[in-house]
PDB file of C-alpha atoms in Angstrom:
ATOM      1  CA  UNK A   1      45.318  25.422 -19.000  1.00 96.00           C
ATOM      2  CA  UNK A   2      47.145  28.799 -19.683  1.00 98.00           C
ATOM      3  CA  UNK A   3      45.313  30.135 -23.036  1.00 98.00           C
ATOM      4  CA  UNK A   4      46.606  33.112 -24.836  1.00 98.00           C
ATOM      5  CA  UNK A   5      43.622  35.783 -25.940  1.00 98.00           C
ATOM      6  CA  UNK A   6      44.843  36.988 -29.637  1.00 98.00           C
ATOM      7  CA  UNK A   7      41.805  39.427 -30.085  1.00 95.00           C
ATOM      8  CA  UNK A   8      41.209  40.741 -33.615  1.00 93.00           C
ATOM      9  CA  UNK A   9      38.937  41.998 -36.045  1.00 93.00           C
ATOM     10  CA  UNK A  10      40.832  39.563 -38.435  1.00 96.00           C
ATOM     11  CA  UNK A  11      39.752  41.704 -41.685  1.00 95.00           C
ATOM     12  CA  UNK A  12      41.106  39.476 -43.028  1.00 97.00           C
ATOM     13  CA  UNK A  13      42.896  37.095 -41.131  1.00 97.00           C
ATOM     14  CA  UNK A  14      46.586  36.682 -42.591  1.00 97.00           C
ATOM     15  CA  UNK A  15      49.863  35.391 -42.501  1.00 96.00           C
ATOM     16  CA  UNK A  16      51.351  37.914 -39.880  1.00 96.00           C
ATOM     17  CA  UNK A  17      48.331  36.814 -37.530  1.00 97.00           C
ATOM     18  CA  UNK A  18      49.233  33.263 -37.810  1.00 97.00           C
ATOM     19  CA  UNK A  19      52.726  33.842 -37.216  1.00 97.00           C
ATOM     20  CA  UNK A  20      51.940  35.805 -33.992  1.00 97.00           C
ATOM     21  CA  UNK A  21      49.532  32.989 -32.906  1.00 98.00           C
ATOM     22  CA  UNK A  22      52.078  30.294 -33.667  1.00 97.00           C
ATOM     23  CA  UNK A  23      54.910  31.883 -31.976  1.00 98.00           C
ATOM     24  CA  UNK A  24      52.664  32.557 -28.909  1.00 98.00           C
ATOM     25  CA  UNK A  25      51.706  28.704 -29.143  1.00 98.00           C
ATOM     26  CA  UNK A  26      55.068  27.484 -29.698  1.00 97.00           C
ATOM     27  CA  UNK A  27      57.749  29.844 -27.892  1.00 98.00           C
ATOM     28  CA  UNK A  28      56.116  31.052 -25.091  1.00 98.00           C
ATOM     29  CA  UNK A  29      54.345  29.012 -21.900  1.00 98.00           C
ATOM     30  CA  UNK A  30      50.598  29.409 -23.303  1.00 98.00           C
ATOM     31  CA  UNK A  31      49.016  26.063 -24.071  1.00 98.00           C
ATOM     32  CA  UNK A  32      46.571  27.140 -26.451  1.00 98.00           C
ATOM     33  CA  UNK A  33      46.069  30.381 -28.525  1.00 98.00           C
ATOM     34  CA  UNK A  34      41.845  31.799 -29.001  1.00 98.00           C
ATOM     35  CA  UNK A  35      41.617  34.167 -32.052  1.00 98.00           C
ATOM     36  CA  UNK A  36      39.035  35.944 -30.437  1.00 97.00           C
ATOM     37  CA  UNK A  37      37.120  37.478 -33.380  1.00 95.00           C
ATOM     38  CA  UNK A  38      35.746  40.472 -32.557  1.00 91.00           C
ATOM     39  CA  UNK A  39      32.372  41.911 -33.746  1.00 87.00           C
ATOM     40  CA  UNK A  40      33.470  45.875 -34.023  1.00 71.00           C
ATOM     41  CA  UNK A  41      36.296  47.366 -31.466  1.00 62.00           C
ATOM     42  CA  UNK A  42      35.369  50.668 -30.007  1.00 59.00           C
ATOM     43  CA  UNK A  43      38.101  51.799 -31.127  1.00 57.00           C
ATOM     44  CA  UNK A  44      38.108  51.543 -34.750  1.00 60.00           C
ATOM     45  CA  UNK A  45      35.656  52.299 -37.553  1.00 62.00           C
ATOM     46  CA  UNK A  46      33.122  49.948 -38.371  1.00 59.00           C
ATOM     47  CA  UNK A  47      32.535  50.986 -41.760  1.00 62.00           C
ATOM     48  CA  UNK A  48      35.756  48.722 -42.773  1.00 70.00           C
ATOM     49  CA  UNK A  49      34.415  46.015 -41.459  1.00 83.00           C
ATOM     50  CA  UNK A  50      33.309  42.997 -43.806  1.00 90.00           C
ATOM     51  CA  UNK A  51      30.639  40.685 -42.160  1.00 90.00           C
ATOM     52  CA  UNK A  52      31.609  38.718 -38.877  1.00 91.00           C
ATOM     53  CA  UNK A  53      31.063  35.747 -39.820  1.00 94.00           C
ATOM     54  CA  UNK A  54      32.758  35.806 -43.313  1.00 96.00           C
ATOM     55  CA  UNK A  55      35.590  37.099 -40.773  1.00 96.00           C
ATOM     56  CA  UNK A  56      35.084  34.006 -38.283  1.00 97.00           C
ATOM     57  CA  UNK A  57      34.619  31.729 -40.942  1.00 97.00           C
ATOM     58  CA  UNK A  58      38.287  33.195 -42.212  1.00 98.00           C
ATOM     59  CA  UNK A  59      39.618  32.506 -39.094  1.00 98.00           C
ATOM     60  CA  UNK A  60      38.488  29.118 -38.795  1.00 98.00           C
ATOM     61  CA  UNK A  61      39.714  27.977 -42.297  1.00 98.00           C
ATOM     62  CA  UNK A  62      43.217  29.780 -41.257  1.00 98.00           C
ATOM     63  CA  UNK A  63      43.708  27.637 -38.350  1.00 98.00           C
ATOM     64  CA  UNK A  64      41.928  23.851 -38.953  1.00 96.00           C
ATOM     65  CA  UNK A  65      45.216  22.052 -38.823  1.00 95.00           C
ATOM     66  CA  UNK A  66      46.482  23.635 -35.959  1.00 96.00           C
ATOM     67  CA  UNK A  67      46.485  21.454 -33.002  1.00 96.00           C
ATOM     68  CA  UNK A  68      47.191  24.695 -30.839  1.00 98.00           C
ATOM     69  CA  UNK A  69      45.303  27.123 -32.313  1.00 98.00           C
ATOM     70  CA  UNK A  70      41.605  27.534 -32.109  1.00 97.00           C
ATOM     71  CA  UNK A  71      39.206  30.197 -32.935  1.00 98.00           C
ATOM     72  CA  UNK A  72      36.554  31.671 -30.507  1.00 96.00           C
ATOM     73  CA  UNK A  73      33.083  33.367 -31.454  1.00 95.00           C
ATOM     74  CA  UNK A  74      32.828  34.460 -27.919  1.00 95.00           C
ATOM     75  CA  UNK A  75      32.256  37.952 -28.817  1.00 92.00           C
ATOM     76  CA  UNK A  76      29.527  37.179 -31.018  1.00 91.00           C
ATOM     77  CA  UNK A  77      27.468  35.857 -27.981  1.00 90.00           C
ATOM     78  CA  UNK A  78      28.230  39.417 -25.753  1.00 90.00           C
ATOM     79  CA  UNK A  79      26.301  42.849 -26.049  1.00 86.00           C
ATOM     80  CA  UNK A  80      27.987  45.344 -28.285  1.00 83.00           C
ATOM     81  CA  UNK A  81      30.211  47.081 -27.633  1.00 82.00           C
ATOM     82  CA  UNK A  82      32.658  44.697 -26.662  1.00 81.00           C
ATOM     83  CA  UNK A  83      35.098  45.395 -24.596  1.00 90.00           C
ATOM     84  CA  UNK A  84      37.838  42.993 -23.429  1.00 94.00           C
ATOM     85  CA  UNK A  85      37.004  43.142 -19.799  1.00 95.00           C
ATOM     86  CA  UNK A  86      33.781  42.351 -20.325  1.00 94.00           C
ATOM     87  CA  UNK A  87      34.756  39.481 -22.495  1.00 95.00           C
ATOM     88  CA  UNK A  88      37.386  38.374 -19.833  1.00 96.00           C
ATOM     89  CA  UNK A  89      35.070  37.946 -16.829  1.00 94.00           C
ATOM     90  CA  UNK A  90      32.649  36.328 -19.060  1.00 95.00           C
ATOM     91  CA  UNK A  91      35.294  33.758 -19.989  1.00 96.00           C
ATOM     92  CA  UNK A  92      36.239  33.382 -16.609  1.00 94.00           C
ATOM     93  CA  UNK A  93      32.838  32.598 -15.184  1.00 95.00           C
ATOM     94  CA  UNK A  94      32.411  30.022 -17.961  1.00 95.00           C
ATOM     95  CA  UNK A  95      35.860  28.523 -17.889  1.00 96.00           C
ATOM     96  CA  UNK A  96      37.154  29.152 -13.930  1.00 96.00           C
ATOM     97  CA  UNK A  97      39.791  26.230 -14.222  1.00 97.00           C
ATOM     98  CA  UNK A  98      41.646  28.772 -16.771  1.00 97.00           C
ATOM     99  CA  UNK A  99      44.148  31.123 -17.028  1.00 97.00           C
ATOM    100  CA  UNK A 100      43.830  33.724 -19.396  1.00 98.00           C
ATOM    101  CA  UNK A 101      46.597  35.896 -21.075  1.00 98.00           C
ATOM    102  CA  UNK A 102      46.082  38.748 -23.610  1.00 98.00           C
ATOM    103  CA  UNK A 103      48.222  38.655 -26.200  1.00 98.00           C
ATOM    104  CA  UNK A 104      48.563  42.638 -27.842  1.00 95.00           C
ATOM    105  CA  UNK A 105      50.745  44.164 -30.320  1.00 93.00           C
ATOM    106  CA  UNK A 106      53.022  47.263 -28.761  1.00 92.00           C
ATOM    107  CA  UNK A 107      50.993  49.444 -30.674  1.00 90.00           C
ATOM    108  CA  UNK A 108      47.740  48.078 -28.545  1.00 91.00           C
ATOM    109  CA  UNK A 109      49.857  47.942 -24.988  1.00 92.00           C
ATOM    110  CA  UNK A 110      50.527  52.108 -25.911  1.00 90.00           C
ATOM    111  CA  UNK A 111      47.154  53.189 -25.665  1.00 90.00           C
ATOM    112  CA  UNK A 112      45.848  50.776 -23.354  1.00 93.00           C
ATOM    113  CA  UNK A 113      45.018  53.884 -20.869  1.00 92.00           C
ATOM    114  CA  UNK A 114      42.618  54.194 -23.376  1.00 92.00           C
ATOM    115  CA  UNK A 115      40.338  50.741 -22.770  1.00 93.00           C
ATOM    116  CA  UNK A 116      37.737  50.315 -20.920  1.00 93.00           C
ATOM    117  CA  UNK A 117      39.114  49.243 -16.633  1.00 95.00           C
ATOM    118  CA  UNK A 118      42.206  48.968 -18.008  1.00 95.00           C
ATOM    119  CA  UNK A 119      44.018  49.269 -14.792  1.00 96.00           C
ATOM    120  CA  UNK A 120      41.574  46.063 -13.651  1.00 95.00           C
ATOM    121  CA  UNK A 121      42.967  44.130 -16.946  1.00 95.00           C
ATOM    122  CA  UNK A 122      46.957  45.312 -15.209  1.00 96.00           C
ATOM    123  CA  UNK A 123      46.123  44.074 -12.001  1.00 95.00           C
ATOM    124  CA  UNK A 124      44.151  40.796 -12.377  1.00 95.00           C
ATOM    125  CA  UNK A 125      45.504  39.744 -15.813  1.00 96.00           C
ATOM    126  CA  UNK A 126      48.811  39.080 -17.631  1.00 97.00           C
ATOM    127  CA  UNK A 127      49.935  40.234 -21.050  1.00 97.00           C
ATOM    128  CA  UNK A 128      52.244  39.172 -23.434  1.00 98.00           C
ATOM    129  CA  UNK A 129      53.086  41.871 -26.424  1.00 95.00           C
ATOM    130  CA  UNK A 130      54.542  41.376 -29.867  1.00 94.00           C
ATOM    131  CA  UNK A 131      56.245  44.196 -31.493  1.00 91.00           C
ATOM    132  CA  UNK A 132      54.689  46.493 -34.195  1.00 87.00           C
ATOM    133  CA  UNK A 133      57.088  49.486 -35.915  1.00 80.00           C
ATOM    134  CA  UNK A 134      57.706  52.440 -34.111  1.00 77.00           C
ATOM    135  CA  UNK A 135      55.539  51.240 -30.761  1.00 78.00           C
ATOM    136  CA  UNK A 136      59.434  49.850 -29.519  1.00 72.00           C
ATOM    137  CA  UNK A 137      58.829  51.552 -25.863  1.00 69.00           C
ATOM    138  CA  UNK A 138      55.327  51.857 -24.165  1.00 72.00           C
ATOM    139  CA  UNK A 139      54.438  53.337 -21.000  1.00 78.00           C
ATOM    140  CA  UNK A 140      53.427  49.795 -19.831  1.00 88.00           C
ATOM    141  CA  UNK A 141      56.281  48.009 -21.298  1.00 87.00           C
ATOM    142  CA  UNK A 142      57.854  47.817 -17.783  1.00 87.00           C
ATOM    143  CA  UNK A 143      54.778  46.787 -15.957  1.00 90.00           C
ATOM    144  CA  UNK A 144      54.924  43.828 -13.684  1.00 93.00           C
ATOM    145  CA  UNK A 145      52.225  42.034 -15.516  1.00 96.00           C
ATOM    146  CA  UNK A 146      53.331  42.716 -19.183  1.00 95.00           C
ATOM    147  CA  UNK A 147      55.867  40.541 -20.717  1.00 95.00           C
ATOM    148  CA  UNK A 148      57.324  41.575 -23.878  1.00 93.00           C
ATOM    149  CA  UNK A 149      58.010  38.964 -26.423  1.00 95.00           C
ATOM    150  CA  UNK A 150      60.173  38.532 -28.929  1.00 94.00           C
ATOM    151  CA  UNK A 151      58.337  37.197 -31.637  1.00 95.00           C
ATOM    152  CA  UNK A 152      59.439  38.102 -35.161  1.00 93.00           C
ATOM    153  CA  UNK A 153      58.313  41.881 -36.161  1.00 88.00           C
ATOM    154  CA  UNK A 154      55.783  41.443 -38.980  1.00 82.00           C
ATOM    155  CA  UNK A 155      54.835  44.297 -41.249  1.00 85.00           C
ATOM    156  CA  UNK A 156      51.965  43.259 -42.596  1.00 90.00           C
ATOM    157  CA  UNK A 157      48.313  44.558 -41.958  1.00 91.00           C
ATOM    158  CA  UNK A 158      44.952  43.503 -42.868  1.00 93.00           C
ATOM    159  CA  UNK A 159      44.099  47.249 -44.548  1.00 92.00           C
ATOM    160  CA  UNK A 160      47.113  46.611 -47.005  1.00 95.00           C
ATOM    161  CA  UNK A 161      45.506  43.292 -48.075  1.00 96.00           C
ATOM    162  CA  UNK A 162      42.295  45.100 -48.041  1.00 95.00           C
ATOM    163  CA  UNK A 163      43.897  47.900 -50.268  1.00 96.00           C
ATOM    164  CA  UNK A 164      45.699  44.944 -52.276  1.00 97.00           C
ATOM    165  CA  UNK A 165      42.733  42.910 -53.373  1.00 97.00           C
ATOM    166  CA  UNK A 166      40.495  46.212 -54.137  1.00 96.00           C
ATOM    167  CA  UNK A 167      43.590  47.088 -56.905  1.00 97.00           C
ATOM    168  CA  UNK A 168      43.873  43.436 -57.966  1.00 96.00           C
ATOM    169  CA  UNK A 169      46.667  43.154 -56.956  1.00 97.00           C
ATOM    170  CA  UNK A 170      48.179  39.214 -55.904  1.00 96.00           C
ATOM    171  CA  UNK A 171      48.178  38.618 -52.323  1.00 96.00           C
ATOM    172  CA  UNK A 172      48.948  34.955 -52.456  1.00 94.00           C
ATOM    173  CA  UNK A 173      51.547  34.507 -49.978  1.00 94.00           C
ATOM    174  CA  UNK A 174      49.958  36.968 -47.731  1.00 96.00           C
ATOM    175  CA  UNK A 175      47.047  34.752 -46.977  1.00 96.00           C
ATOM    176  CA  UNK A 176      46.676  31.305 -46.421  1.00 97.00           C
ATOM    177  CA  UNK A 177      45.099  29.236 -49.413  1.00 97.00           C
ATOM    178  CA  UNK A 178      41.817  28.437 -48.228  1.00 97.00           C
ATOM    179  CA  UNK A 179      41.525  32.266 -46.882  1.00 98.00           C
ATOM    180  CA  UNK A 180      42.190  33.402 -50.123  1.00 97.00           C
ATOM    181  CA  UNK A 181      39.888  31.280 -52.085  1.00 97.00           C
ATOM    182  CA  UNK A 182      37.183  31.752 -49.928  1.00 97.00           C
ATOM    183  CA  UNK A 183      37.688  35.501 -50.117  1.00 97.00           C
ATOM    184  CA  UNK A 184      37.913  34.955 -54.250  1.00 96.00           C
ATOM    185  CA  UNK A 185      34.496  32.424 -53.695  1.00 97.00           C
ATOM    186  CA  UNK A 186      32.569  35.956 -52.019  1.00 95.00           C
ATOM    187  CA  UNK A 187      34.166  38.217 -54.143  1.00 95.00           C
ATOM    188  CA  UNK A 188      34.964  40.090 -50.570  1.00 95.00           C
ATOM    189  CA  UNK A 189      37.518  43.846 -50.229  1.00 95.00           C
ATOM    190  CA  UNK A 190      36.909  44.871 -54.061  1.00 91.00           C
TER     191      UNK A 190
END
């Protein structure tokens, strides 16, 4: 199987997430989508960060009826930090009969120079990148193993939910039902 790699803090997971993961699943070659939640990336400030498995749980509620989308806790099981190519060869030991694809927002692809053997993840893996604002052109956007999608732009983040629950503010359609009940259920982001 070809699986697309959607890694995320998923802080919450929301609708923008789901629509990235569907279009991967449904308009591209991938046969399945992993929402990889991730523990803490390197590059980002933990203090945000709600706990992981109030995240995962999130995750799985968000994607139960989806018969192409499935969540992963594979992160969970790996020393901290995690970095993708760690998680990647890990996957590959356990699952050799896959193929695995990351799937990155432009805004990721830019400072990929940044990550941890990144040139190993260019060489030995291939990506597939959804747009974000103002990350339109990328110094990798021409490289031979990054394929540029065009799945629907979505302006929508997690820290604006965040933001939008701590003022009380009605996030309904931004979040799938069961997410947003189960964040009510925890009282989680005020």
């Amino acid at each position: 199987m070809k699986i697309g790699l959607f890694f995320g803090s998923f802080n919450p997971i929301h609708t923008g997430h789901l629509l990235i993961a569907s279009y991967m699943a449904h308009y591209t070659d991938l046969d399945k989508i992993w929402l990889v939640v991730s523990p803490h990336n390197p590059l980002k400030k933990a203090s945000d960060l709600i706990n992981t498995y109030d995240r995962l749980e999130m995750a799985k509620l968000a994607t139960e009826t989806s018969d192409k989308i499935e969540v992963s806790d594979i992160e969970l099981k790996l020393p901290r930090p995690s970095y993708t190519i760690d998680t990647l060869t890990h996957l590959h030991e356990i699952f050799p009969q896959h193929q695995f694809v990351l799937i990155m927002g432009s805004d990721n692809l830019n400072s990929l120079h940044k990550w941890k053997n990144h040139e190993i993840l260019l060489r030995d893996y291939h990506i597939y990148v959804y747009p974000r604002p103002g990350f339109e052109d990328t110094v990798f956007s021409t490289h031979f193993s990054v394929t540029v999608t065009d799945t629907p732009l979505i302006e929508i983040s997690s820290t604006f939910i965040r933001k939008s629950i701590a003022q009380n503010k009605n996030v309904q359609y931004f979040l799938p039902d069961k997410v947003l009940e189960f964040i009510d259920s925890k009282n989680l982001y005020r």
